[in-house]
Amino acid sequence: MSNLQAQAMRPGFDRALVTTRYGFWFVQLILAVIAIVSIGIAVSIGQVHIPLGDSFRILIYKLSGIEIGDIPSLLQGQGANIIWNIRFPRVLLALLIGAGLSLCGSIMQAAVQNPLADPYILGVSSGATLGATFAILIGFGSIGFLSQMGVAFGAFVGAFGAAMIVMVLAGLGGKMSSVKLVLSGMVVNALCTAFANFIIYVANNTDGIRTVTFWTMGSLAAAKWDKLPLVAIVMGLAMLFFLLQPRILNAMLMGDEAAVTLGVNLSAYRRLYLLLTAIITGVLVASCGMIGFVGLIIPHLIRGLVGSDHRRFLPTAVWIGGIFLVWTDLLARVLIPKVELPIGIVTALIGGPLFMYMLIKKGYNFGGK
């Protein structure tokens, strides 16, 4: 029996089921308030400090047209432009990316029944790196509109292509299994990494190599309003779909044999979930580069707090994943004066020790007490 199945059958698996409905919604309300406050703080702090009250007044006016205080004088200063055109889109993108990575990590851990699964287990990370490396160092040349799409398009194609190859390999010779998925992911990851390194080795482009290195560390510095609609639409549809799938996801935790007794065809659902998470992760990676540990750490943390029932687990994981990345991005901007760290470095510095603490404190039982 896998660690994930054992956790599903522990008494703790039903811990969230005994939580009252009002208690659950109260927690969601608290998390929403924390998210709003986090957004206000994140848009206020930076190289140019803006009072928190002024930041909220500017945002309220921009979003609703309601004037609180002396709005005309606030709009005339540089603070309004910094908040609305630079920091607010970046914070919103961080919230969406964090929520998306946490959601995909949660789905992947349930789908492959592996507590070490994250959104990149299907070779998405190496595929995206290969696509981005190709786009930066070689480019699409005169291939029609592709030459105008740039790094984001290359990263998405690479991520999605790698995930499809992994799924095909895992499905050869019989039924797809979690072990075959993990092994196929390792193979594709090695191949994509090798091709990406080959391109870097033969390329005579120092600036391009530096750009590839920075991209692989993840950054939200390029966040603009025109990037938000695609990410927001994809995330909205993904959350709507997966929040309606708690029964199937709970069955996945208990394993294939238990799911058969419940009349659930896990093989078909697993393929569907893996395909959707590959698309979602590809969009997220194309928007901000590689950001690790969010999809691995947050699901473990939330299972330890609310249990493994996906009716309560998924919404909570989405909120906390978004809030976590907002604060992580803030740290990346202010940790070193006048220097912005790649956000992937900060998430690794936080996620690594946190994961080690969880292993030592709780034991390796997939988030159980």
Coordinates of C-alpha atoms in Angstrom, one line a residue:
M1 CA 0.0 0.0 0.0
S2 CA 1.4 3.4 -1.0
N3 CA 1.9 6.2 1.5
L4 CA -0.9 8.1 -0.3
Q5 CA -3.3 5.2 0.1
A6 CA -2.4 4.8 3.7
Q7 CA -3.1 8.4 4.4
A8 CA -6.4 8.2 2.6
M9 CA -7.4 5.3 4.9
R10 CA -6.2 6.9 8.1
P11 CA -8.8 8.3 10.5
G12 CA -7.3 11.7 9.6
F13 CA -8.6 11.3 6.1
D14 CA -12.1 12.1 7.4
R15 CA -10.9 14.9 9.6
A16 CA -12.2 17.6 7.3
L17 CA -15.5 15.8 6.9
V18 CA -16.4 16.5 10.5
T19 CA -15.7 20.2 10.1
T20 CA -18.9 22.2 9.9
R21 CA -20.0 23.8 6.7
Y22 CA -20.0 27.2 8.4
G23 CA -16.5 26.6 9.7
F24 CA -15.3 25.8 6.2
W25 CA -16.8 29.0 4.7
F26 CA -15.4 31.0 7.6
V27 CA -11.9 29.8 6.9
Q28 CA -12.4 30.7 3.2
L29 CA -13.5 34.1 4.2
I30 CA -10.5 34.6 6.4
L31 CA -8.2 33.5 3.6
A32 CA -9.9 35.9 1.2
V33 CA -9.3 38.8 3.6
I34 CA -5.7 37.7 4.0
A35 CA -5.3 37.7 0.3
I36 CA -6.7 41.2 0.0
V37 CA -4.5 42.5 2.7
S38 CA -1.5 40.8 1.2
I39 CA -2.2 42.4 -2.2
G40 CA -2.4 45.8 -0.5
I41 CA 0.9 45.3 1.3
A42 CA 2.6 43.9 -1.8
V43 CA 1.7 46.9 -4.0
S44 CA 2.8 49.3 -1.3
I45 CA 6.3 48.0 -0.6
G46 CA 9.2 48.3 -3.1
Q47 CA 11.9 50.6 -4.2
V48 CA 9.3 53.4 -3.9
H49 CA 7.4 53.1 -0.7
I50 CA 3.7 54.0 -0.8
P51 CA 1.5 54.3 2.3
L52 CA -0.8 51.3 2.6
G53 CA -3.9 53.6 3.0
D54 CA -3.0 55.4 -0.2
S55 CA -2.5 52.1 -2.1
F56 CA -6.0 50.9 -1.1
R57 CA -7.6 54.2 -2.0
I58 CA -5.9 54.1 -5.4
L59 CA -7.0 50.5 -6.0
I60 CA -10.5 51.1 -4.9
Y61 CA -10.8 54.1 -7.2
K62 CA -9.3 52.3 -10.2
L63 CA -11.5 49.2 -9.7
S64 CA -14.8 50.8 -8.7
G65 CA -14.6 54.6 -9.3
I66 CA -15.3 55.3 -5.6
E67 CA -13.3 58.2 -4.3
I68 CA -12.0 57.9 -0.8
G69 CA -10.0 60.9 0.5
D70 CA -8.1 63.2 -1.9
I71 CA -7.9 61.0 -4.9
P72 CA -7.0 63.7 -7.5
S73 CA -3.8 64.5 -5.7
L74 CA -2.9 60.8 -5.4
L75 CA -3.5 60.3 -9.1
Q76 CA -1.1 63.2 -9.9
G77 CA 1.8 61.5 -8.1
Q78 CA 3.9 58.7 -9.5
G79 CA 2.5 56.3 -6.9
A80 CA -0.7 55.7 -8.8
N81 CA 1.1 54.8 -12.0
I82 CA 3.5 52.5 -10.1
I83 CA 0.7 50.7 -8.4
W84 CA -1.7 50.3 -11.3
N85 CA 0.7 49.7 -14.2
I86 CA 3.6 47.9 -12.5
R87 CA 2.9 46.4 -9.1
F88 CA -0.8 45.5 -9.2
P89 CA -0.6 43.4 -12.4
R90 CA 2.5 41.7 -11.0
V91 CA 0.8 40.9 -7.7
L92 CA -2.3 39.6 -9.4
L93 CA -0.2 37.3 -11.6
A94 CA 1.6 36.0 -8.6
L95 CA -1.7 35.2 -7.0
L96 CA -2.9 33.3 -10.1
I97 CA 0.4 31.5 -10.6
G98 CA 0.6 30.5 -7.0
A99 CA -2.9 29.2 -7.0
G100 CA -2.4 27.4 -10.3
L101 CA 0.8 25.6 -9.2
S102 CA -0.8 24.6 -5.9
L103 CA -3.9 23.3 -7.7
C104 CA -1.8 21.4 -10.3
G105 CA 0.5 19.9 -7.6
S106 CA -2.6 18.7 -5.6
I107 CA -4.1 17.1 -8.7
M108 CA -0.8 15.5 -9.7
Q109 CA -0.2 14.0 -6.2
A110 CA -3.7 12.4 -6.2
A111 CA -3.5 11.3 -9.9
V112 CA -0.2 9.5 -9.7
Q113 CA -0.5 8.5 -6.0
N114 CA 2.9 9.9 -5.3
P115 CA 3.7 12.4 -2.4
L116 CA 6.7 13.7 -4.3
A117 CA 4.7 14.6 -7.4
D118 CA 4.5 18.2 -8.4
P119 CA 3.2 20.1 -11.5
Y120 CA 6.5 19.4 -13.4
I121 CA 6.5 15.6 -13.0
L122 CA 5.4 15.0 -16.5
G123 CA 8.6 16.6 -17.9
V124 CA 6.8 20.0 -18.2
S125 CA 9.8 21.8 -16.6
S126 CA 12.5 20.4 -18.9
G127 CA 10.2 20.6 -22.0
A128 CA 9.4 24.3 -21.2
T129 CA 13.1 25.0 -20.7
L130 CA 13.9 23.3 -24.1
G131 CA 11.2 25.4 -25.8
A132 CA 12.3 28.6 -24.2
T133 CA 16.0 27.9 -24.9
F134 CA 15.2 27.2 -28.6
A135 CA 13.1 30.4 -28.8
I136 CA 15.8 32.6 -27.2
L137 CA 18.9 31.2 -28.8
I138 CA 17.7 30.0 -32.2
G139 CA 14.2 31.6 -32.6
F140 CA 11.5 30.6 -35.0
G141 CA 13.0 32.6 -37.9
S142 CA 10.5 33.2 -40.6
I143 CA 8.0 30.6 -39.5
G144 CA 5.0 33.0 -40.0
F145 CA 3.4 34.3 -36.9
L146 CA 5.6 32.1 -34.7
S147 CA 8.4 34.5 -35.0
Q148 CA 6.3 37.1 -33.2
M149 CA 5.2 34.9 -30.3
G150 CA 8.5 34.6 -28.6
V151 CA 9.6 32.8 -25.5
A152 CA 6.2 32.2 -24.0
F153 CA 5.0 30.3 -27.1
G154 CA 8.2 28.2 -27.2
A155 CA 7.9 27.4 -23.5
F156 CA 4.3 26.3 -23.8
V157 CA 4.9 24.2 -26.9
G158 CA 7.9 22.5 -25.2
A159 CA 6.0 21.9 -21.9
F160 CA 2.9 20.5 -23.6
G161 CA 4.9 18.4 -26.0
A162 CA 7.0 16.9 -23.3
A163 CA 3.8 16.0 -21.2
M164 CA 2.2 14.4 -24.2
I165 CA 5.3 12.3 -24.9
V166 CA 5.4 11.2 -21.2
M167 CA 1.7 10.2 -21.4
V168 CA 2.2 8.2 -24.6
L169 CA 5.3 6.4 -23.2
A170 CA 3.4 5.6 -19.9
G171 CA 0.5 4.2 -21.9
L172 CA 2.6 1.8 -24.0
G173 CA 2.3 -1.9 -23.4
G174 CA -0.8 -1.8 -21.3
K175 CA -2.6 0.3 -18.7
M176 CA -1.0 3.6 -17.6
S177 CA 0.3 3.4 -14.0
S178 CA 1.8 5.9 -11.6
V179 CA 5.2 4.2 -11.7
K180 CA 5.3 4.2 -15.5
L181 CA 4.3 7.9 -15.5
V182 CA 7.1 8.8 -13.0
L183 CA 9.7 6.8 -15.0
S184 CA 8.6 8.2 -18.3
G185 CA 8.8 11.7 -16.9
M186 CA 12.4 11.0 -15.8
V187 CA 13.3 9.8 -19.3
V188 CA 11.8 12.8 -21.1
N189 CA 13.2 15.2 -18.5
A190 CA 16.7 13.8 -19.2
L191 CA 16.3 14.0 -23.0
C192 CA 14.9 17.6 -23.0
T193 CA 17.6 18.7 -20.6
A194 CA 20.3 17.2 -22.8
F195 CA 18.9 18.9 -25.9
A196 CA 18.6 22.3 -24.1
N197 CA 22.2 22.0 -22.8
F198 CA 23.3 21.1 -26.3
I199 CA 21.7 24.3 -27.8
I200 CA 23.3 26.4 -25.0
Y201 CA 26.7 24.8 -25.6
V202 CA 26.8 25.4 -29.4
A203 CA 25.1 28.9 -29.2
N204 CA 27.4 31.9 -29.5
N205 CA 25.1 34.2 -27.7
T206 CA 26.2 35.4 -24.2
D207 CA 23.2 37.6 -23.7
G208 CA 20.8 34.8 -24.8
I209 CA 22.4 32.3 -22.4
R210 CA 22.0 34.8 -19.6
T211 CA 18.4 35.2 -20.5
V212 CA 17.8 31.5 -20.5
T213 CA 19.5 31.2 -17.1
F214 CA 17.3 33.9 -15.7
W215 CA 14.2 32.4 -17.2
T216 CA 14.8 29.0 -15.6
M217 CA 14.9 30.7 -12.2
G218 CA 11.5 32.2 -12.6
S219 CA 10.4 35.8 -12.5
L220 CA 7.3 37.9 -12.5
A221 CA 9.1 41.1 -13.5
A222 CA 7.6 41.0 -17.0
A223 CA 4.0 41.0 -15.7
K224 CA 1.7 43.2 -17.7
W225 CA -2.0 43.7 -17.9
D226 CA -2.1 42.0 -21.3
K227 CA -0.7 38.8 -19.8
L228 CA -3.4 38.5 -17.2
P229 CA -6.5 37.6 -19.2
L230 CA -5.1 34.2 -20.6
V231 CA -3.8 33.1 -17.2
A232 CA -7.0 34.2 -15.4
I233 CA -9.3 32.5 -17.9
V234 CA -7.3 29.2 -17.8
M235 CA -7.1 29.3 -14.0
G236 CA -10.8 30.1 -13.7
L237 CA -11.9 27.2 -15.9
A238 CA -9.4 24.9 -14.2
M239 CA -10.6 25.7 -10.7
L240 CA -14.3 25.4 -11.7
F241 CA -13.7 22.0 -13.2
F242 CA -11.5 20.5 -10.4
L243 CA -13.6 21.9 -7.6
L244 CA -16.4 19.8 -9.0
Q245 CA -14.3 16.6 -9.0
P246 CA -13.8 15.9 -5.2
R247 CA -15.4 12.4 -5.4
I248 CA -13.1 11.2 -8.1
L249 CA -10.0 12.7 -6.5
N250 CA -10.8 11.2 -3.2
A251 CA -11.2 7.8 -4.9
M252 CA -7.8 8.2 -6.5
L253 CA -6.3 8.6 -3.0
M254 CA -7.6 5.3 -2.0
G255 CA -6.1 3.5 -5.0
D256 CA -7.4 1.7 -8.1
E257 CA -8.8 -1.3 -6.3
A258 CA -10.9 0.7 -4.0
A259 CA -12.0 3.0 -6.9
V260 CA -13.3 -0.1 -8.8
T261 CA -15.6 -0.9 -6.0
L262 CA -17.0 2.6 -6.2
G263 CA -17.6 2.3 -9.9
V264 CA -14.9 4.8 -10.9
N265 CA -12.8 4.3 -14.1
L266 CA -9.6 5.8 -12.7
S267 CA -7.6 5.2 -15.9
A268 CA -9.8 7.5 -18.0
Y269 CA -10.0 10.2 -15.3
R270 CA -6.2 10.0 -14.7
R271 CA -5.5 10.6 -18.4
L272 CA -8.0 13.6 -18.5
Y273 CA -6.5 15.1 -15.3
L274 CA -3.0 14.7 -16.5
L275 CA -3.8 16.3 -19.8
L276 CA -5.5 19.3 -18.2
T277 CA -2.7 19.8 -15.6
A278 CA -0.2 19.7 -18.5
I279 CA -2.1 22.5 -20.3
I280 CA -2.5 24.6 -17.2
T281 CA 1.2 24.2 -16.1
G282 CA 2.3 25.0 -19.6
V283 CA 0.4 28.3 -19.6
L284 CA 1.8 29.1 -16.1
V285 CA 5.4 28.3 -17.0
A286 CA 5.1 30.3 -20.3
S287 CA 4.0 33.3 -18.2
C288 CA 6.7 33.4 -15.6
G289 CA 9.3 30.7 -16.1
M290 CA 10.2 27.9 -13.7
I291 CA 9.0 28.4 -10.1
G292 CA 9.6 25.3 -8.0
F293 CA 8.4 23.9 -4.7
V294 CA 5.0 25.7 -4.7
G295 CA 3.2 22.7 -6.2
L296 CA 5.1 20.3 -3.9
I297 CA 5.0 22.1 -0.5
I298 CA 1.6 23.7 -0.4
P299 CA -0.4 20.5 -0.9
H300 CA 1.5 18.8 1.9
L301 CA 1.0 21.7 4.2
I302 CA -2.7 22.0 3.6
R303 CA -3.3 18.2 4.1
G304 CA -1.7 18.5 7.5
L305 CA -4.1 21.3 8.3
V306 CA -7.5 20.4 6.9
G307 CA -7.1 16.7 5.9
S308 CA -7.2 15.1 2.5
D309 CA -10.9 15.4 1.5
H310 CA -10.7 17.4 -1.7
R311 CA -14.0 19.2 -1.0
R312 CA -12.2 21.3 1.5
F313 CA -8.6 20.7 0.6
L314 CA -8.6 22.1 -2.9
P315 CA -10.1 25.5 -2.2
T316 CA -7.8 26.0 0.8
A317 CA -4.8 24.9 -1.2
V318 CA -5.6 27.4 -4.0
W319 CA -6.0 30.3 -1.6
I320 CA -2.8 29.6 0.3
G321 CA -0.8 28.8 -2.8
G322 CA -1.7 32.3 -4.2
I323 CA -1.0 34.1 -0.9
F324 CA 2.3 32.2 -0.5
L325 CA 3.6 33.3 -4.0
V326 CA 2.5 37.0 -3.4
W327 CA 4.6 37.1 -0.3
T328 CA 7.5 35.2 -1.9
D329 CA 7.5 37.7 -4.8
L330 CA 7.5 40.6 -2.3
L331 CA 10.6 39.0 -0.6
A332 CA 12.3 38.6 -4.0
R333 CA 11.8 42.3 -4.7
V334 CA 12.9 43.7 -1.3
L335 CA 15.3 41.1 0.2
I336 CA 18.4 42.7 -1.3
P337 CA 18.1 46.5 -1.8
K338 CA 18.1 47.6 -5.4
V339 CA 18.4 44.0 -6.6
E340 CA 15.5 41.7 -7.6
L341 CA 16.1 38.0 -7.0
P342 CA 14.5 35.4 -9.3
I343 CA 11.5 34.2 -7.5
G344 CA 12.5 30.5 -8.0
I345 CA 15.5 31.1 -5.8
V346 CA 13.3 32.4 -2.9
T347 CA 10.7 29.6 -3.2
A348 CA 13.5 27.0 -3.1
L349 CA 15.1 28.7 0.0
I350 CA 11.8 28.7 1.8
G351 CA 10.4 25.4 0.4
G352 CA 13.5 23.2 1.0
P353 CA 13.9 23.8 4.7
L354 CA 10.1 23.7 5.2
F355 CA 9.9 20.3 3.4
M356 CA 12.7 19.0 5.6
Y357 CA 10.9 20.2 8.7
M358 CA 7.7 18.4 7.6
L359 CA 9.6 15.2 7.1
I360 CA 11.3 15.4 10.5
K361 CA 8.3 16.6 12.4
K362 CA 5.5 14.5 10.9
G363 CA 7.2 11.6 9.2
Y364 CA 6.8 10.7 5.6
N365 CA 3.1 10.0 5.6
F366 CA 1.8 12.4 3.0
G367 CA 0.9 15.2 5.2
G368 CA -0.6 13.2 8.0
K369 CA -0.3 14.1 11.7

